[in-house]
GROMACS .gro file of C-alpha atoms in nm:
model
  333
    1UNK     CA    1  -4.752   3.604   0.284
    2UNK     CA    2  -4.727   3.573   0.662
    3UNK     CA    3  -4.994   3.359   0.824
    4UNK     CA    4  -5.105   3.329   1.184
    5UNK     CA    5  -4.964   3.055   1.404
    6UNK     CA    6  -4.818   2.828   1.137
    7UNK     CA    7  -4.635   2.894   0.809
    8UNK     CA    8  -4.873   2.665   0.618
    9UNK     CA    9  -4.889   2.686   0.239
   10UNK     CA   10  -4.538   2.809   0.181
   11UNK     CA   11  -4.475   2.563  -0.103
   12UNK     CA   12  -4.745   2.738  -0.305
   13UNK     CA   13  -4.602   3.083  -0.226
   14UNK     CA   14  -4.252   2.961  -0.308
   15UNK     CA   15  -4.365   2.834  -0.649
   16UNK     CA   16  -4.551   3.158  -0.727
   17UNK     CA   17  -4.242   3.363  -0.638
   18UNK     CA   18  -4.014   3.152  -0.859
   19UNK     CA   19  -4.261   3.164  -1.148
   20UNK     CA   20  -4.273   3.544  -1.128
   21UNK     CA   21  -3.903   3.610  -1.058
   22UNK     CA   22  -3.970   3.734  -0.704
   23UNK     CA   23  -3.765   3.678  -0.392
   24UNK     CA   24  -3.937   3.440  -0.152
   25UNK     CA   25  -3.977   3.596   0.193
   26UNK     CA   26  -4.056   3.344   0.463
   27UNK     CA   27  -4.204   3.410   0.803
   28UNK     CA   28  -4.493   3.363   1.042
   29UNK     CA   29  -4.712   3.584   1.259
   30UNK     CA   30  -4.681   3.390   1.582
   31UNK     CA   31  -4.910   3.376   1.879
   32UNK     CA   32  -4.676   3.426   2.171
   33UNK     CA   33  -4.700   3.408   2.548
   34UNK     CA   34  -4.451   3.510   2.811
   35UNK     CA   35  -4.472   3.172   2.986
   36UNK     CA   36  -4.511   2.830   2.829
   37UNK     CA   37  -4.767   2.568   2.932
   38UNK     CA   38  -4.999   2.822   3.094
   39UNK     CA   39  -5.370   2.780   3.031
   40UNK     CA   40  -5.435   3.137   2.934
   41UNK     CA   41  -5.618   3.233   2.616
   42UNK     CA   42  -5.442   3.568   2.605
   43UNK     CA   43  -5.171   3.565   2.345
   44UNK     CA   44  -5.006   3.831   2.136
   45UNK     CA   45  -4.914   3.849   1.769
   46UNK     CA   46  -4.549   3.887   1.673
   47UNK     CA   47  -4.408   3.867   1.321
   48UNK     CA   48  -4.087   3.667   1.273
   49UNK     CA   49  -3.926   3.678   0.928
   50UNK     CA   50  -3.626   3.489   0.795
   51UNK     CA   51  -3.336   3.727   0.729
   52UNK     CA   52  -3.087   3.446   0.674
   53UNK     CA   53  -3.179   3.136   0.475
   54UNK     CA   54  -3.110   2.902   0.767
   55UNK     CA   55  -3.382   3.078   0.968
   56UNK     CA   56  -3.626   2.887   0.747
   57UNK     CA   57  -3.551   2.582   0.963
   58UNK     CA   58  -3.539   2.782   1.288
   59UNK     CA   59  -3.885   2.933   1.236
   60UNK     CA   60  -4.035   2.599   1.134
   61UNK     CA   61  -3.883   2.437   1.442
   62UNK     CA   62  -4.022   2.717   1.660
   63UNK     CA   63  -4.379   2.680   1.533
   64UNK     CA   64  -4.353   2.302   1.552
   65UNK     CA   65  -4.253   2.333   1.917
   66UNK     CA   66  -4.550   2.566   1.974
   67UNK     CA   67  -4.785   2.297   1.842
   68UNK     CA   68  -4.628   2.017   2.046
   69UNK     CA   69  -4.548   2.186   2.377
   70UNK     CA   70  -4.759   2.498   2.415
   71UNK     CA   71  -5.089   2.454   2.230
   72UNK     CA   72  -5.386   2.609   2.406
   73UNK     CA   73  -5.655   2.699   2.151
   74UNK     CA   74  -5.364   2.830   1.941
   75UNK     CA   75  -5.006   2.709   1.882
   76UNK     CA   76  -4.827   2.953   2.113
   77UNK     CA   77  -4.459   3.042   2.112
   78UNK     CA   78  -4.310   3.128   2.450
   79UNK     CA   79  -4.125   3.460   2.462
   80UNK     CA   80  -3.819   3.281   2.605
   81UNK     CA   81  -3.812   3.059   2.296
   82UNK     CA   82  -3.811   3.363   2.068
   83UNK     CA   83  -3.521   3.509   2.264
   84UNK     CA   84  -3.324   3.189   2.188
   85UNK     CA   85  -3.327   3.266   1.814
   86UNK     CA   86  -3.008   3.398   1.653
   87UNK     CA   87  -3.030   3.779   1.650
   88UNK     CA   88  -2.864   3.798   1.307
   89UNK     CA   89  -3.089   3.540   1.138
   90UNK     CA   90  -3.436   3.691   1.181
   91UNK     CA   91  -3.631   4.015   1.155
   92UNK     CA   92  -3.902   4.069   1.417
   93UNK     CA   93  -4.184   4.324   1.417
   94UNK     CA   94  -4.447   4.405   1.678
   95UNK     CA   95  -4.725   4.320   1.428
   96UNK     CA   96  -5.077   4.467   1.446
   97UNK     CA   97  -5.318   4.581   1.719
   98UNK     CA   98  -5.321   4.216   1.827
   99UNK     CA   99  -4.957   4.250   1.935
  100UNK     CA  100  -4.814   4.292   2.283
  101UNK     CA  101  -4.979   4.633   2.322
  102UNK     CA  102  -5.271   4.481   2.508
  103UNK     CA  103  -5.035   4.364   2.783
  104UNK     CA  104  -4.970   4.586   3.081
  105UNK     CA  105  -4.596   4.518   3.049
  106UNK     CA  106  -4.581   4.583   2.673
  107UNK     CA  107  -4.284   4.817   2.716
  108UNK     CA  108  -4.088   4.552   2.908
  109UNK     CA  109  -4.158   4.294   2.634
  110UNK     CA  110  -4.049   4.537   2.362
  111UNK     CA  111  -3.728   4.621   2.545
  112UNK     CA  112  -3.640   4.252   2.586
  113UNK     CA  113  -3.683   4.201   2.212
  114UNK     CA  114  -3.490   4.519   2.132
  115UNK     CA  115  -3.203   4.419   2.361
  116UNK     CA  116  -3.177   4.077   2.194
  117UNK     CA  117  -3.241   4.157   1.828
  118UNK     CA  118  -3.123   4.521   1.818
  119UNK     CA  119  -3.169   4.667   1.467
  120UNK     CA  120  -3.352   4.355   1.354
  121UNK     CA  121  -3.644   4.442   1.581
  122UNK     CA  122  -3.903   4.695   1.462
  123UNK     CA  123  -4.210   4.861   1.611
  124UNK     CA  124  -4.475   4.834   1.340
  125UNK     CA  125  -4.673   5.147   1.254
  126UNK     CA  126  -5.004   5.102   1.073
  127UNK     CA  127  -5.226   5.368   0.915
  128UNK     CA  128  -5.578   5.268   1.025
  129UNK     CA  129  -5.772   5.567   1.159
  130UNK     CA  130  -5.918   5.368   1.448
  131UNK     CA  131  -5.887   5.456   1.820
  132UNK     CA  132  -5.690   5.139   1.899
  133UNK     CA  133  -5.438   5.196   1.617
  134UNK     CA  134  -5.401   5.565   1.703
  135UNK     CA  135  -5.326   5.469   2.064
  136UNK     CA  136  -5.068   5.211   1.956
  137UNK     CA  137  -4.897   5.450   1.714
  138UNK     CA  138  -4.870   5.704   1.995
  139UNK     CA  139  -4.703   5.441   2.216
  140UNK     CA  140  -4.470   5.340   1.932
  141UNK     CA  141  -4.354   5.695   1.866
  142UNK     CA  142  -4.297   5.751   2.237
  143UNK     CA  143  -4.080   5.437   2.263
  144UNK     CA  144  -3.904   5.517   1.936
  145UNK     CA  145  -3.799   5.858   2.069
  146UNK     CA  146  -3.716   5.728   2.418
  147UNK     CA  147  -3.523   5.409   2.334
  148UNK     CA  148  -3.426   5.447   1.968
  149UNK     CA  149  -3.616   5.134   1.861
  150UNK     CA  150  -3.655   5.116   1.484
  151UNK     CA  151  -3.994   5.179   1.324
  152UNK     CA  152  -4.141   5.017   1.016
  153UNK     CA  153  -4.468   5.043   0.822
  154UNK     CA  154  -4.694   4.738   0.818
  155UNK     CA  155  -4.981   4.730   0.570
  156UNK     CA  156  -5.149   4.422   0.717
  157UNK     CA  157  -5.307   4.371   0.376
  158UNK     CA  158  -5.568   4.098   0.341
  159UNK     CA  159  -5.638   4.165  -0.026
  160UNK     CA  160  -5.477   4.348  -0.317
  161UNK     CA  161  -5.761   4.586  -0.401
  162UNK     CA  162  -6.080   4.694  -0.228
  163UNK     CA  163  -6.281   4.531  -0.509
  164UNK     CA  164  -6.183   4.190  -0.363
  165UNK     CA  165  -6.358   4.263  -0.035
  166UNK     CA  166  -6.682   4.094  -0.147
  167UNK     CA  167  -6.499   3.770  -0.225
  168UNK     CA  168  -6.308   3.780   0.104
  169UNK     CA  169  -6.623   3.847   0.305
  170UNK     CA  170  -6.794   3.551   0.135
  171UNK     CA  171  -6.494   3.330   0.212
  172UNK     CA  172  -6.494   3.430   0.581
  173UNK     CA  173  -6.870   3.383   0.606
  174UNK     CA  174  -6.841   3.033   0.461
  175UNK     CA  175  -6.573   2.953   0.721
  176UNK     CA  176  -6.781   3.099   1.005
  177UNK     CA  177  -6.512   3.359   1.078
  178UNK     CA  178  -6.586   3.711   1.199
  179UNK     CA  179  -6.305   3.955   1.278
  180UNK     CA  180  -6.465   4.230   1.486
  181UNK     CA  181  -6.135   4.417   1.525
  182UNK     CA  182  -6.124   4.484   1.150
  183UNK     CA  183  -6.397   4.747   1.170
  184UNK     CA  184  -6.253   5.065   1.017
  185UNK     CA  185  -5.933   4.901   0.888
  186UNK     CA  186  -5.781   4.939   0.544
  187UNK     CA  187  -5.733   4.584   0.417
  188UNK     CA  188  -5.606   4.654   0.065
  189UNK     CA  189  -5.249   4.685  -0.064
  190UNK     CA  190  -5.192   5.061  -0.104
  191UNK     CA  191  -4.949   5.267  -0.308
  192UNK     CA  192  -4.681   5.488  -0.152
  193UNK     CA  193  -4.896   5.800  -0.194
  194UNK     CA  194  -5.198   5.628  -0.039
  195UNK     CA  195  -4.989   5.526   0.263
  196UNK     CA  196  -4.867   5.883   0.312
  197UNK     CA  197  -5.221   6.020   0.282
  198UNK     CA  198  -5.361   5.768   0.532
  199UNK     CA  199  -5.099   5.852   0.794
  200UNK     CA  200  -5.168   6.221   0.732
  201UNK     CA  201  -5.540   6.162   0.796
  202UNK     CA  202  -5.458   5.960   1.108
  203UNK     CA  203  -5.260   6.257   1.238
  204UNK     CA  204  -5.018   6.083   1.475
  205UNK     CA  205  -4.692   6.023   1.283
  206UNK     CA  206  -4.507   6.304   1.108
  207UNK     CA  207  -4.431   6.286   0.738
  208UNK     CA  208  -4.058   6.252   0.812
  209UNK     CA  209  -4.114   5.957   1.045
  210UNK     CA  210  -4.350   5.785   0.801
  211UNK     CA  211  -4.079   5.817   0.536
  212UNK     CA  212  -3.820   5.674   0.778
  213UNK     CA  213  -4.047   5.378   0.854
  214UNK     CA  214  -4.111   5.321   0.484
  215UNK     CA  215  -3.737   5.328   0.408
  216UNK     CA  216  -3.690   5.058   0.671
  217UNK     CA  217  -3.927   4.829   0.479
  218UNK     CA  218  -3.662   4.829   0.204
  219UNK     CA  219  -3.433   4.636   0.439
  220UNK     CA  220  -3.639   4.331   0.347
  221UNK     CA  221  -3.473   4.346   0.003
  222UNK     CA  222  -3.149   4.239   0.172
  223UNK     CA  223  -3.279   3.910   0.315
  224UNK     CA  224  -3.115   3.598   0.181
  225UNK     CA  225  -3.301   3.404  -0.085
  226UNK     CA  226  -3.433   3.070   0.034
  227UNK     CA  227  -3.405   2.757  -0.176
  228UNK     CA  228  -3.650   2.479  -0.100
  229UNK     CA  229  -3.558   2.140  -0.240
  230UNK     CA  230  -3.849   1.928  -0.353
  231UNK     CA  231  -3.636   1.620  -0.388
  232UNK     CA  232  -3.780   1.311  -0.223
  233UNK     CA  233  -3.628   1.289   0.124
  234UNK     CA  234  -3.603   0.927   0.235
  235UNK     CA  235  -3.368   0.757   0.480
  236UNK     CA  236  -3.138   0.518   0.296
  237UNK     CA  237  -2.920   0.228   0.404
  238UNK     CA  238  -2.734   0.261   0.073
  239UNK     CA  239  -2.636   0.629   0.077
  240UNK     CA  240  -2.329   0.563  -0.136
  241UNK     CA  241  -2.532   0.398  -0.415
  242UNK     CA  242  -2.684   0.565  -0.721
  243UNK     CA  243  -3.059   0.553  -0.776
  244UNK     CA  244  -3.011   0.294  -1.052
  245UNK     CA  245  -2.801   0.076  -0.820
  246UNK     CA  246  -3.069   0.096  -0.550
  247UNK     CA  247  -3.336   0.005  -0.806
  248UNK     CA  248  -3.130  -0.307  -0.891
  249UNK     CA  249  -3.089  -0.395  -0.522
  250UNK     CA  250  -3.465  -0.384  -0.477
  251UNK     CA  251  -3.519  -0.592  -0.793
  252UNK     CA  252  -3.279  -0.860  -0.664
  253UNK     CA  253  -3.450  -0.868  -0.321
  254UNK     CA  254  -3.787  -0.921  -0.490
  255UNK     CA  255  -3.638  -1.183  -0.721
  256UNK     CA  256  -3.495  -1.378  -0.426
  257UNK     CA  257  -3.827  -1.366  -0.241
  258UNK     CA  258  -4.016  -1.485  -0.550
  259UNK     CA  259  -3.776  -1.780  -0.577
  260UNK     CA  260  -3.829  -1.856  -0.207
  261UNK     CA  261  -4.204  -1.860  -0.268
  262UNK     CA  262  -4.230  -2.037  -0.604
  263UNK     CA  263  -3.906  -2.239  -0.620
  264UNK     CA  264  -3.780  -2.097  -0.948
  265UNK     CA  265  -3.839  -1.781  -1.152
  266UNK     CA  266  -3.981  -1.983  -1.442
  267UNK     CA  267  -4.248  -2.115  -1.205
  268UNK     CA  268  -4.373  -1.769  -1.108
  269UNK     CA  269  -4.726  -1.735  -1.257
  270UNK     CA  270  -4.755  -1.481  -1.536
  271UNK     CA  271  -5.000  -1.257  -1.346
  272UNK     CA  272  -4.750  -1.228  -1.060
  273UNK     CA  273  -4.469  -1.141  -1.299
  274UNK     CA  274  -4.685  -0.874  -1.461
  275UNK     CA  275  -4.784  -0.729  -1.122
  276UNK     CA  276  -4.421  -0.708  -1.007
  277UNK     CA  277  -4.299  -0.547  -1.332
  278UNK     CA  278  -4.587  -0.296  -1.333
  279UNK     CA  279  -4.533  -0.193  -0.972
  280UNK     CA  280  -4.153  -0.178  -1.006
  281UNK     CA  281  -4.199   0.059  -1.301
  282UNK     CA  282  -4.380   0.303  -1.070
  283UNK     CA  283  -4.112   0.264  -0.801
  284UNK     CA  284  -3.839   0.349  -1.053
  285UNK     CA  285  -4.027   0.646  -1.198
  286UNK     CA  286  -4.081   0.795  -0.852
  287UNK     CA  287  -3.734   0.709  -0.712
  288UNK     CA  288  -3.888   0.531  -0.414
  289UNK     CA  289  -3.666   0.221  -0.397
  290UNK     CA  290  -3.520   0.333  -0.062
  291UNK     CA  291  -3.865   0.314   0.098
  292UNK     CA  292  -3.916  -0.051   0.004
  293UNK     CA  293  -3.558  -0.157   0.080
  294UNK     CA  294  -3.562   0.000   0.426
  295UNK     CA  295  -3.906  -0.138   0.513
  296UNK     CA  296  -3.800  -0.481   0.397
  297UNK     CA  297  -3.501  -0.495   0.632
  298UNK     CA  298  -3.689  -0.340   0.928
  299UNK     CA  299  -3.980  -0.584   0.900
  300UNK     CA  300  -3.749  -0.879   0.837
  301UNK     CA  301  -3.553  -0.796   1.152
  302UNK     CA  302  -3.876  -0.751   1.347
  303UNK     CA  303  -3.987  -1.101   1.250
  304UNK     CA  304  -3.648  -1.242   1.353
  305UNK     CA  305  -3.705  -1.088   1.697
  306UNK     CA  306  -4.046  -1.253   1.733
  307UNK     CA  307  -4.276  -1.008   1.559
  308UNK     CA  308  -4.544  -1.113   1.313
  309UNK     CA  309  -4.767  -0.961   1.048
  310UNK     CA  310  -5.140  -0.945   1.104
  311UNK     CA  311  -5.371  -1.120   0.856
  312UNK     CA  312  -5.561  -0.796   0.792
  313UNK     CA  313  -5.467  -0.490   0.596
  314UNK     CA  314  -5.600  -0.167   0.450
  315UNK     CA  315  -5.515   0.103   0.199
  316UNK     CA  316  -5.200   0.083  -0.008
  317UNK     CA  317  -5.025  -0.196   0.184
  318UNK     CA  318  -5.220  -0.492   0.040
  319UNK     CA  319  -5.298  -0.318  -0.290
  320UNK     CA  320  -4.949  -0.387  -0.428
  321UNK     CA  321  -4.824  -0.740  -0.475
  322UNK     CA  322  -4.460  -0.645  -0.409
  323UNK     CA  323  -4.567  -0.542  -0.057
  324UNK     CA  324  -4.681  -0.901  -0.005
  325UNK     CA  325  -4.371  -1.061  -0.154
  326UNK     CA  326  -4.148  -0.828   0.054
  327UNK     CA  327  -4.335  -0.923   0.373
  328UNK     CA  328  -4.517  -0.594   0.439
  329UNK     CA  329  -4.856  -0.763   0.412
  330UNK     CA  330  -4.997  -1.116   0.438
  331UNK     CA  331  -5.266  -1.036   0.179
  332UNK     CA  332  -5.218  -1.159  -0.178
  333UNK     CA  333  -5.428  -0.927  -0.388
   0.00000   0.00000   0.00000
């Protein structure tokens, strides 16, 4: 699944792929502009897919930059940024009718991408029998013959079968979304024979060229599989320690602070002992000791430099007693 603007939701897609023994293909249909930081609503779609596993980080970094540095109604990727990507790590296609075809210099943009990404750049043919798609397919075939730019078939599916259209329409209506450009589009996920028949009805691309473009879609089988670790990622000041050792470090810090507060462990009231043991059990089960250890030392150092804790608090900070004993909160729940 390739979404517009941001690759949101990929954890769900990753899990579904692994559960069904499918290769996870990662990418995003970007909104791109030729110049960054320009207040211009015009932007073009461009699909960027990860061919190499490390492009997972590159694409995420690219869309993050679009949100931080070039957001204007949409998170927009500057064309120059795209040209900075490694030509061997990604596959790029010209996407749908919302691509660079609406620009007067569409041929110049395509040639820049072709020069940089070579055989990893494709002009995307689609089979909709609409005037706009017919015009674009004509331009694609002209550039394909003139410059030798690869062609590929894009289904641009928004559902698996036509029977799901009612549900999708209801979903869009509830979101207040109306895509006028979709009038006359095929939005299902067709079979090989259906694709051939639709291009035949469209009457622009020859059978041989449709077959060539379809064969090129098989290149996606060669992309590297991506592994996403769901391990908890926390900075640690004890990187050489095991999780059990870090749990013990945290326990000893809390023990020392309890002694500082109550004078001796035997003088710690029972309800405080029960609170500490209950909360530490959760910390151990979730492997979160690093979070508390790091916070403890940061806040302790802050106080040494003249900082202080406010007497108010909200949310999870005052809801745990160990946060109070470690100095994260002045509230004793």
